[in-house]
C-alpha cells in the first residue's frame, strides 16, 4: 500500500453540478502532488457525482447534511491532515505549505482568511468583518477552509451532527485542543448567499441566528428559521 498522503481535502456537495468541475480542476495540481481529493455527495439530484468522479480521488455517497458528509469523508480519508472545503471555495496559492507551516508551529487546527467573490459592494466589508471576528473569538466558519490534524479531529469527536452551526460548534471543540492558526492567506468563496438573499437581510439573519445559538437555541429550531427565511 502506498504511504498516506500528507493532506486530504474533503468537499461536501449537494446539487453542485454547475461548479464542481471548475472547483476540482483548480485542485488538480495539488492532486498530482499527492493530495487526496474526496468529494462526499449527500444525494444530489443533478450530475454532481458524475462530473466529480473523473477529477476526484474518490466520490463517496453519504446521507445528506454537511456535518454527516464531512464526517463520512474524514472516515475514508488517509491523510494525516484534513482540510474541509466548500464546493464554491477556492484555495490560495501555496495552501498546502501554509497549512503544514501552521501545524509545525504547534497549532492543531486553523483556517484561512476569506475573500467573497461577487458584485455587491458590501462583500469586502462582510469578509473583513468575518476575518476580524474570527481572530478575536477563535471561532471559524466553514467558508474559511477549516483544517486540522487527524488527532485534533478525533479529539473533537468529529463534526456535531446538527443541521446548522456545525462549524461553530466544531471550532468550540477544537479550541479545547489548541488555539487556531488564523492564516492571512485568503480562500475565495462565492458571495452568492448574500447576493441572492440580500446583503443586509442575510447579515441580520446570520447575526440573529448566531445570537440565538449562543443563547442555547436548538440547532433544529435555527435550521427551520433559516430555511423559512431563505
PDB file of C-alpha atoms in Angstrom:
ATOM      1  CA  UNK A   1       0.000   0.000   0.000  1.00  0.00           C
ATOM      2  CA  UNK A   2       1.263   3.472  -0.854  1.00  0.00           C
ATOM      3  CA  UNK A   3       2.154   5.800   2.044  1.00  0.00           C
ATOM      4  CA  UNK A   4      -0.696   8.001   3.275  1.00  0.00           C
ATOM      5  CA  UNK A   5      -0.959  11.450   1.732  1.00  0.00           C
ATOM      6  CA  UNK A   6       0.112  14.451   3.758  1.00  0.00           C
ATOM      7  CA  UNK A   7      -3.236  16.146   3.161  1.00  0.00           C
ATOM      8  CA  UNK A   8      -6.784  15.020   2.403  1.00  0.00           C
ATOM      9  CA  UNK A   9      -9.293  17.587   1.129  1.00  0.00           C
ATOM     10  CA  UNK A  10     -12.930  16.764   1.898  1.00  0.00           C
ATOM     11  CA  UNK A  11     -15.579  18.530  -0.220  1.00  0.00           C
ATOM     12  CA  UNK A  12     -19.218  18.006   0.815  1.00  0.00           C
ATOM     13  CA  UNK A  13     -21.577  18.531  -2.121  1.00  0.00           C
ATOM     14  CA  UNK A  14     -25.274  18.712  -2.851  1.00  0.00           C
ATOM     15  CA  UNK A  15     -26.515  19.681  -6.313  1.00  0.00           C
ATOM     16  CA  UNK A  16     -23.311  21.486  -7.300  1.00  0.00           C
ATOM     17  CA  UNK A  17     -23.081  20.256 -10.893  1.00  0.00           C
ATOM     18  CA  UNK A  18     -22.744  23.829 -12.175  1.00  0.00           C
ATOM     19  CA  UNK A  19     -19.485  24.463 -10.305  1.00  0.00           C
ATOM     20  CA  UNK A  20     -17.922  21.197  -9.112  1.00  0.00           C
ATOM     21  CA  UNK A  21     -15.819  20.593 -12.242  1.00  0.00           C
ATOM     22  CA  UNK A  22     -14.278  24.070 -12.078  1.00  0.00           C
ATOM     23  CA  UNK A  23     -13.548  23.713  -8.355  1.00  0.00           C
ATOM     24  CA  UNK A  24     -11.883  20.329  -8.777  1.00  0.00           C
ATOM     25  CA  UNK A  25      -9.974  21.435 -11.873  1.00  0.00           C
ATOM     26  CA  UNK A  26      -8.301  24.155  -9.820  1.00  0.00           C
ATOM     27  CA  UNK A  27      -7.201  21.471  -7.344  1.00  0.00           C
ATOM     28  CA  UNK A  28      -5.615  19.157  -9.902  1.00  0.00           C
ATOM     29  CA  UNK A  29      -2.063  20.414  -9.341  1.00  0.00           C
ATOM     30  CA  UNK A  30      -2.396  19.557  -5.659  1.00  0.00           C
ATOM     31  CA  UNK A  31      -3.816  16.158  -6.538  1.00  0.00           C
ATOM     32  CA  UNK A  32      -0.896  15.497  -8.879  1.00  0.00           C
ATOM     33  CA  UNK A  33       1.442  16.362  -5.996  1.00  0.00           C
ATOM     34  CA  UNK A  34      -0.167  13.697  -3.811  1.00  0.00           C
ATOM     35  CA  UNK A  35      -3.076  15.465  -2.113  1.00  0.00           C
ATOM     36  CA  UNK A  36      -6.187  13.307  -1.736  1.00  0.00           C
ATOM     37  CA  UNK A  37      -9.437  14.842  -3.071  1.00  0.00           C
ATOM     38  CA  UNK A  38     -12.593  13.326  -1.582  1.00  0.00           C
ATOM     39  CA  UNK A  39     -15.986  14.503  -2.795  1.00  0.00           C
ATOM     40  CA  UNK A  40     -18.742  13.451  -0.402  1.00  0.00           C
ATOM     41  CA  UNK A  41     -22.131  13.754  -2.056  1.00  0.00           C
ATOM     42  CA  UNK A  42     -25.280  13.998   0.029  1.00  0.00           C
ATOM     43  CA  UNK A  43     -27.730  12.709  -2.574  1.00  0.00           C
ATOM     44  CA  UNK A  44     -27.520  15.221  -5.403  1.00  0.00           C
ATOM     45  CA  UNK A  45     -30.365  15.138  -7.888  1.00  0.00           C
ATOM     46  CA  UNK A  46     -28.156  16.559 -10.622  1.00  0.00           C
ATOM     47  CA  UNK A  47     -24.905  15.354 -12.227  1.00  0.00           C
ATOM     48  CA  UNK A  48     -22.586  16.357  -9.373  1.00  0.00           C
ATOM     49  CA  UNK A  49     -21.181  12.834  -8.681  1.00  0.00           C
ATOM     50  CA  UNK A  50     -20.701  12.029 -12.382  1.00  0.00           C
ATOM     51  CA  UNK A  51     -18.912  15.304 -13.065  1.00  0.00           C
ATOM     52  CA  UNK A  52     -16.733  14.976  -9.965  1.00  0.00           C
ATOM     53  CA  UNK A  53     -15.678  11.360 -10.486  1.00  0.00           C
ATOM     54  CA  UNK A  54     -13.005  11.902 -13.199  1.00  0.00           C
ATOM     55  CA  UNK A  55     -11.367  14.694 -11.189  1.00  0.00           C
ATOM     56  CA  UNK A  56     -11.576  13.465  -7.591  1.00  0.00           C
ATOM     57  CA  UNK A  57      -9.563  10.759  -5.910  1.00  0.00           C
ATOM     58  CA  UNK A  58     -12.869   9.255  -4.799  1.00  0.00           C
ATOM     59  CA  UNK A  59     -16.531  10.198  -4.753  1.00  0.00           C
ATOM     60  CA  UNK A  60     -18.312   8.973  -1.626  1.00  0.00           C
ATOM     61  CA  UNK A  61     -22.077   8.668  -1.194  1.00  0.00           C
ATOM     62  CA  UNK A  62     -23.381   9.862   2.158  1.00  0.00           C
ATOM     63  CA  UNK A  63     -26.560  10.644   3.991  1.00  0.00           C
ATOM     64  CA  UNK A  64     -27.378  14.335   3.484  1.00  0.00           C
ATOM     65  CA  UNK A  65     -26.239  17.003   5.909  1.00  0.00           C
ATOM     66  CA  UNK A  66     -22.926  18.828   5.768  1.00  0.00           C
ATOM     67  CA  UNK A  67     -21.721  17.509   9.140  1.00  0.00           C
ATOM     68  CA  UNK A  68     -22.561  13.898   8.220  1.00  0.00           C
ATOM     69  CA  UNK A  69     -20.878  14.308   4.856  1.00  0.00           C
ATOM     70  CA  UNK A  70     -17.692  15.785   6.314  1.00  0.00           C
ATOM     71  CA  UNK A  71     -17.520  13.035   8.925  1.00  0.00           C
ATOM     72  CA  UNK A  72     -18.015  10.421   6.221  1.00  0.00           C
ATOM     73  CA  UNK A  73     -15.181  11.950   4.218  1.00  0.00           C
ATOM     74  CA  UNK A  74     -12.901  12.025   7.247  1.00  0.00           C
ATOM     75  CA  UNK A  75     -13.654   8.352   7.886  1.00  0.00           C
ATOM     76  CA  UNK A  76     -12.452   7.493   4.373  1.00  0.00           C
ATOM     77  CA  UNK A  77      -9.544   9.948   4.263  1.00  0.00           C
ATOM     78  CA  UNK A  78      -5.994   8.608   4.506  1.00  0.00           C
ATOM     79  CA  UNK A  79      -4.239  11.927   5.088  1.00  0.00           C
ATOM     80  CA  UNK A  80      -2.504  12.971   8.281  1.00  0.00           C
ATOM     81  CA  UNK A  81      -4.084  16.414   7.872  1.00  0.00           C
ATOM     82  CA  UNK A  82      -7.698  17.117   6.915  1.00  0.00           C
ATOM     83  CA  UNK A  83      -8.980  20.187   5.067  1.00  0.00           C
ATOM     84  CA  UNK A  84     -12.742  20.711   4.770  1.00  0.00           C
ATOM     85  CA  UNK A  85     -13.566  22.823   1.735  1.00  0.00           C
ATOM     86  CA  UNK A  86     -16.893  24.039   0.413  1.00  0.00           C
ATOM     87  CA  UNK A  87     -17.626  23.350  -3.244  1.00  0.00           C
ATOM     88  CA  UNK A  88     -17.785  27.084  -4.022  1.00  0.00           C
ATOM     89  CA  UNK A  89     -14.459  27.902  -2.327  1.00  0.00           C
ATOM     90  CA  UNK A  90     -11.006  28.152  -3.924  1.00  0.00           C
ATOM     91  CA  UNK A  91      -7.717  27.811  -2.086  1.00  0.00           C
ATOM     92  CA  UNK A  92      -4.933  30.402  -2.331  1.00  0.00           C
ATOM     93  CA  UNK A  93      -1.570  29.524  -3.932  1.00  0.00           C
ATOM     94  CA  UNK A  94       0.683  27.614  -1.566  1.00  0.00           C
ATOM     95  CA  UNK A  95      -2.193  26.479   0.642  1.00  0.00           C
ATOM     96  CA  UNK A  96      -0.693  23.093   1.457  1.00  0.00           C
ATOM     97  CA  UNK A  97       2.638  24.606   2.514  1.00  0.00           C
ATOM     98  CA  UNK A  98       0.869  27.260   4.597  1.00  0.00           C
ATOM     99  CA  UNK A  99      -1.130  24.594   6.428  1.00  0.00           C
ATOM    100  CA  UNK A 100       1.966  22.480   7.061  1.00  0.00           C
ATOM    101  CA  UNK A 101       3.866  25.501   8.431  1.00  0.00           C
ATOM    102  CA  UNK A 102       0.997  26.419  10.776  1.00  0.00           C
ATOM    103  CA  UNK A 103       0.773  22.897  12.155  1.00  0.00           C
ATOM    104  CA  UNK A 104       4.556  22.698  12.541  1.00  0.00           C
ATOM    105  CA  UNK A 105       4.357  25.770  14.792  1.00  0.00           C
ATOM    106  CA  UNK A 106       2.245  23.784  17.254  1.00  0.00           C
ATOM    107  CA  UNK A 107      -1.299  24.575  16.151  1.00  0.00           C
ATOM    108  CA  UNK A 108      -3.606  21.574  15.891  1.00  0.00           C
ATOM    109  CA  UNK A 109      -6.073  23.317  13.596  1.00  0.00           C
ATOM    110  CA  UNK A 110      -6.786  26.549  11.791  1.00  0.00           C
ATOM    111  CA  UNK A 111      -8.475  28.400   8.979  1.00  0.00           C
ATOM    112  CA  UNK A 112      -7.757  30.910   6.224  1.00  0.00           C
ATOM    113  CA  UNK A 113      -8.930  34.469   5.880  1.00  0.00           C
ATOM    114  CA  UNK A 114     -11.743  34.732   3.349  1.00  0.00           C
ATOM    115  CA  UNK A 115     -12.499  36.867   0.317  1.00  0.00           C
ATOM    116  CA  UNK A 116     -16.071  36.921  -1.005  1.00  0.00           C
ATOM    117  CA  UNK A 117     -16.409  36.854  -4.780  1.00  0.00           C
ATOM    118  CA  UNK A 118     -19.273  38.762  -6.307  1.00  0.00           C
ATOM    119  CA  UNK A 119     -20.511  42.195  -7.321  1.00  0.00           C
ATOM    120  CA  UNK A 120     -22.249  43.556  -4.241  1.00  0.00           C
ATOM    121  CA  UNK A 121     -20.261  46.473  -2.770  1.00  0.00           C
ATOM    122  CA  UNK A 122     -20.759  45.165   0.784  1.00  0.00           C
ATOM    123  CA  UNK A 123     -18.984  41.850   0.159  1.00  0.00           C
ATOM    124  CA  UNK A 124     -15.469  43.163   1.031  1.00  0.00           C
ATOM    125  CA  UNK A 125     -16.870  44.668   4.233  1.00  0.00           C
ATOM    126  CA  UNK A 126     -18.573  41.389   5.161  1.00  0.00           C
ATOM    127  CA  UNK A 127     -15.365  39.450   4.523  1.00  0.00           C
ATOM    128  CA  UNK A 128     -13.335  41.906   6.614  1.00  0.00           C
ATOM    129  CA  UNK A 129     -15.800  41.523   9.490  1.00  0.00           C
ATOM    130  CA  UNK A 130     -15.739  37.719   9.225  1.00  0.00           C
ATOM    131  CA  UNK A 131     -11.955  37.624   9.344  1.00  0.00           C
ATOM    132  CA  UNK A 132     -11.696  40.095  12.210  1.00  0.00           C
ATOM    133  CA  UNK A 133     -14.372  38.387  14.281  1.00  0.00           C
ATOM    134  CA  UNK A 134     -12.703  35.021  13.755  1.00  0.00           C
ATOM    135  CA  UNK A 135      -9.364  36.345  15.025  1.00  0.00           C
ATOM    136  CA  UNK A 136     -10.982  37.849  18.105  1.00  0.00           C
ATOM    137  CA  UNK A 137     -13.064  34.811  19.021  1.00  0.00           C
ATOM    138  CA  UNK A 138     -11.042  31.870  17.717  1.00  0.00           C
ATOM    139  CA  UNK A 139     -14.226  30.648  16.013  1.00  0.00           C
ATOM    140  CA  UNK A 140     -14.128  29.800  12.309  1.00  0.00           C
ATOM    141  CA  UNK A 141     -16.807  29.215   9.694  1.00  0.00           C
ATOM    142  CA  UNK A 142     -16.811  26.579   7.002  1.00  0.00           C
ATOM    143  CA  UNK A 143     -16.356  29.288   4.363  1.00  0.00           C
ATOM    144  CA  UNK A 144     -12.832  29.844   5.720  1.00  0.00           C
ATOM    145  CA  UNK A 145     -11.483  26.389   4.895  1.00  0.00           C
ATOM    146  CA  UNK A 146     -11.138  24.580   8.223  1.00  0.00           C
ATOM    147  CA  UNK A 147      -8.045  22.377   8.506  1.00  0.00           C
ATOM    148  CA  UNK A 148      -6.843  20.184  11.353  1.00  0.00           C
ATOM    149  CA  UNK A 149      -4.689  17.245  12.245  1.00  0.00           C
ATOM    150  CA  UNK A 150      -6.306  13.834  12.307  1.00  0.00           C
ATOM    151  CA  UNK A 151      -5.629  13.706  16.059  1.00  0.00           C
ATOM    152  CA  UNK A 152      -7.451  17.021  16.593  1.00  0.00           C
ATOM    153  CA  UNK A 153     -10.430  15.831  14.552  1.00  0.00           C
ATOM    154  CA  UNK A 154     -10.631  12.669  16.642  1.00  0.00           C
ATOM    155  CA  UNK A 155     -10.190  14.582  19.916  1.00  0.00           C
ATOM    156  CA  UNK A 156     -13.113  16.835  18.944  1.00  0.00           C
ATOM    157  CA  UNK A 157     -15.266  13.820  18.147  1.00  0.00           C
ATOM    158  CA  UNK A 158     -15.798  14.917  14.561  1.00  0.00           C
ATOM    159  CA  UNK A 159     -18.350  17.462  13.424  1.00  0.00           C
ATOM    160  CA  UNK A 160     -21.502  17.519  15.533  1.00  0.00           C
ATOM    161  CA  UNK A 161     -24.385  16.092  13.542  1.00  0.00           C
ATOM    162  CA  UNK A 162     -26.661  19.118  13.603  1.00  0.00           C
ATOM    163  CA  UNK A 163     -28.372  20.936  10.724  1.00  0.00           C
ATOM    164  CA  UNK A 164     -26.805  24.368  11.316  1.00  0.00           C
ATOM    165  CA  UNK A 165     -23.804  25.900  13.119  1.00  0.00           C
ATOM    166  CA  UNK A 166     -21.800  22.672  12.907  1.00  0.00           C
ATOM    167  CA  UNK A 167     -18.696  24.699  12.061  1.00  0.00           C
ATOM    168  CA  UNK A 168     -19.209  26.975  15.086  1.00  0.00           C
ATOM    169  CA  UNK A 169     -19.582  24.010  17.430  1.00  0.00           C
ATOM    170  CA  UNK A 170     -16.579  22.253  15.875  1.00  0.00           C
ATOM    171  CA  UNK A 171     -14.482  25.372  16.475  1.00  0.00           C
ATOM    172  CA  UNK A 172     -15.552  25.388  20.111  1.00  0.00           C
ATOM    173  CA  UNK A 173     -14.435  21.793  20.484  1.00  0.00           C
ATOM    174  CA  UNK A 174     -11.148  22.348  18.687  1.00  0.00           C
ATOM    175  CA  UNK A 175     -10.314  25.345  20.886  1.00  0.00           C
ATOM    176  CA  UNK A 176     -10.017  22.877  23.760  1.00  0.00           C
ATOM    177  CA  UNK A 177      -7.189  21.226  21.817  1.00  0.00           C
ATOM    178  CA  UNK A 178      -5.323  24.391  20.753  1.00  0.00           C
ATOM    179  CA  UNK A 179      -5.764  27.956  19.613  1.00  0.00           C
ATOM    180  CA  UNK A 180      -6.424  28.143  15.882  1.00  0.00           C
ATOM    181  CA  UNK A 181      -3.895  29.194  13.286  1.00  0.00           C
ATOM    182  CA  UNK A 182      -5.529  32.223  11.609  1.00  0.00           C
ATOM    183  CA  UNK A 183      -3.793  32.384   8.250  1.00  0.00           C
ATOM    184  CA  UNK A 184      -3.703  35.689   6.381  1.00  0.00           C
ATOM    185  CA  UNK A 185      -3.745  33.886   3.023  1.00  0.00           C
ATOM    186  CA  UNK A 186      -7.275  34.117   1.640  1.00  0.00           C
ATOM    187  CA  UNK A 187      -9.591  31.496   0.296  1.00  0.00           C
ATOM    188  CA  UNK A 188     -12.055  32.881  -2.232  1.00  0.00           C
ATOM    189  CA  UNK A 189     -15.628  31.816  -1.676  1.00  0.00           C
ATOM    190  CA  UNK A 190     -18.796  32.721  -3.510  1.00  0.00           C
ATOM    191  CA  UNK A 191     -20.844  35.617  -2.204  1.00  0.00           C
ATOM    192  CA  UNK A 192     -23.984  34.079  -3.714  1.00  0.00           C
ATOM    193  CA  UNK A 193     -25.629  33.650  -0.289  1.00  0.00           C
ATOM    194  CA  UNK A 194     -25.567  37.400   0.306  1.00  0.00           C
ATOM    195  CA  UNK A 195     -26.379  38.396  -3.275  1.00  0.00           C
ATOM    196  CA  UNK A 196     -29.362  36.061  -3.543  1.00  0.00           C
ATOM    197  CA  UNK A 197     -30.819  36.761  -0.126  1.00  0.00           C
ATOM    198  CA  UNK A 198     -29.956  40.454   0.003  1.00  0.00           C
ATOM    199  CA  UNK A 199     -26.792  41.551   1.767  1.00  0.00           C
ATOM    200  CA  UNK A 200     -28.284  43.377   4.737  1.00  0.00           C
ATOM    201  CA  UNK A 201     -31.080  40.869   5.119  1.00  0.00           C
ATOM    202  CA  UNK A 202     -28.615  37.971   5.182  1.00  0.00           C
ATOM    203  CA  UNK A 203     -26.239  39.750   7.574  1.00  0.00           C
ATOM    204  CA  UNK A 204     -29.059  40.401  10.035  1.00  0.00           C
ATOM    205  CA  UNK A 205     -30.377  36.860   9.662  1.00  0.00           C
ATOM    206  CA  UNK A 206     -26.989  35.269  10.358  1.00  0.00           C
ATOM    207  CA  UNK A 207     -26.298  37.512  13.347  1.00  0.00           C
ATOM    208  CA  UNK A 208     -29.746  36.763  14.764  1.00  0.00           C
ATOM    209  CA  UNK A 209     -29.263  33.014  14.341  1.00  0.00           C
ATOM    210  CA  UNK A 210     -25.776  33.154  15.819  1.00  0.00           C
ATOM    211  CA  UNK A 211     -27.019  35.139  18.834  1.00  0.00           C
ATOM    212  CA  UNK A 212     -29.805  32.621  19.429  1.00  0.00           C
ATOM    213  CA  UNK A 213     -27.295  29.786  19.147  1.00  0.00           C
ATOM    214  CA  UNK A 214     -25.019  31.366  21.779  1.00  0.00           C
ATOM    215  CA  UNK A 215     -28.097  31.706  23.981  1.00  0.00           C
ATOM    216  CA  UNK A 216     -28.705  27.957  23.727  1.00  0.00           C
ATOM    217  CA  UNK A 217     -31.335  27.680  20.993  1.00  0.00           C
ATOM    218  CA  UNK A 218     -31.712  24.286  19.355  1.00  0.00           C
ATOM    219  CA  UNK A 219     -29.868  23.929  16.017  1.00  0.00           C
ATOM    220  CA  UNK A 220     -33.007  22.239  14.655  1.00  0.00           C
ATOM    221  CA  UNK A 221     -35.107  25.306  15.516  1.00  0.00           C
ATOM    222  CA  UNK A 222     -32.489  27.585  13.976  1.00  0.00           C
ATOM    223  CA  UNK A 223     -32.364  25.493  10.809  1.00  0.00           C
ATOM    224  CA  UNK A 224     -36.133  25.742  10.435  1.00  0.00           C
ATOM    225  CA  UNK A 225     -35.935  29.523  10.824  1.00  0.00           C
ATOM    226  CA  UNK A 226     -33.099  29.685   8.297  1.00  0.00           C
ATOM    227  CA  UNK A 227     -34.959  27.612   5.715  1.00  0.00           C
ATOM    228  CA  UNK A 228     -38.123  29.656   6.212  1.00  0.00           C
ATOM    229  CA  UNK A 229     -36.345  32.950   5.556  1.00  0.00           C
ATOM    230  CA  UNK A 230     -34.241  31.568   2.714  1.00  0.00           C
TER     231      UNK A 230
END
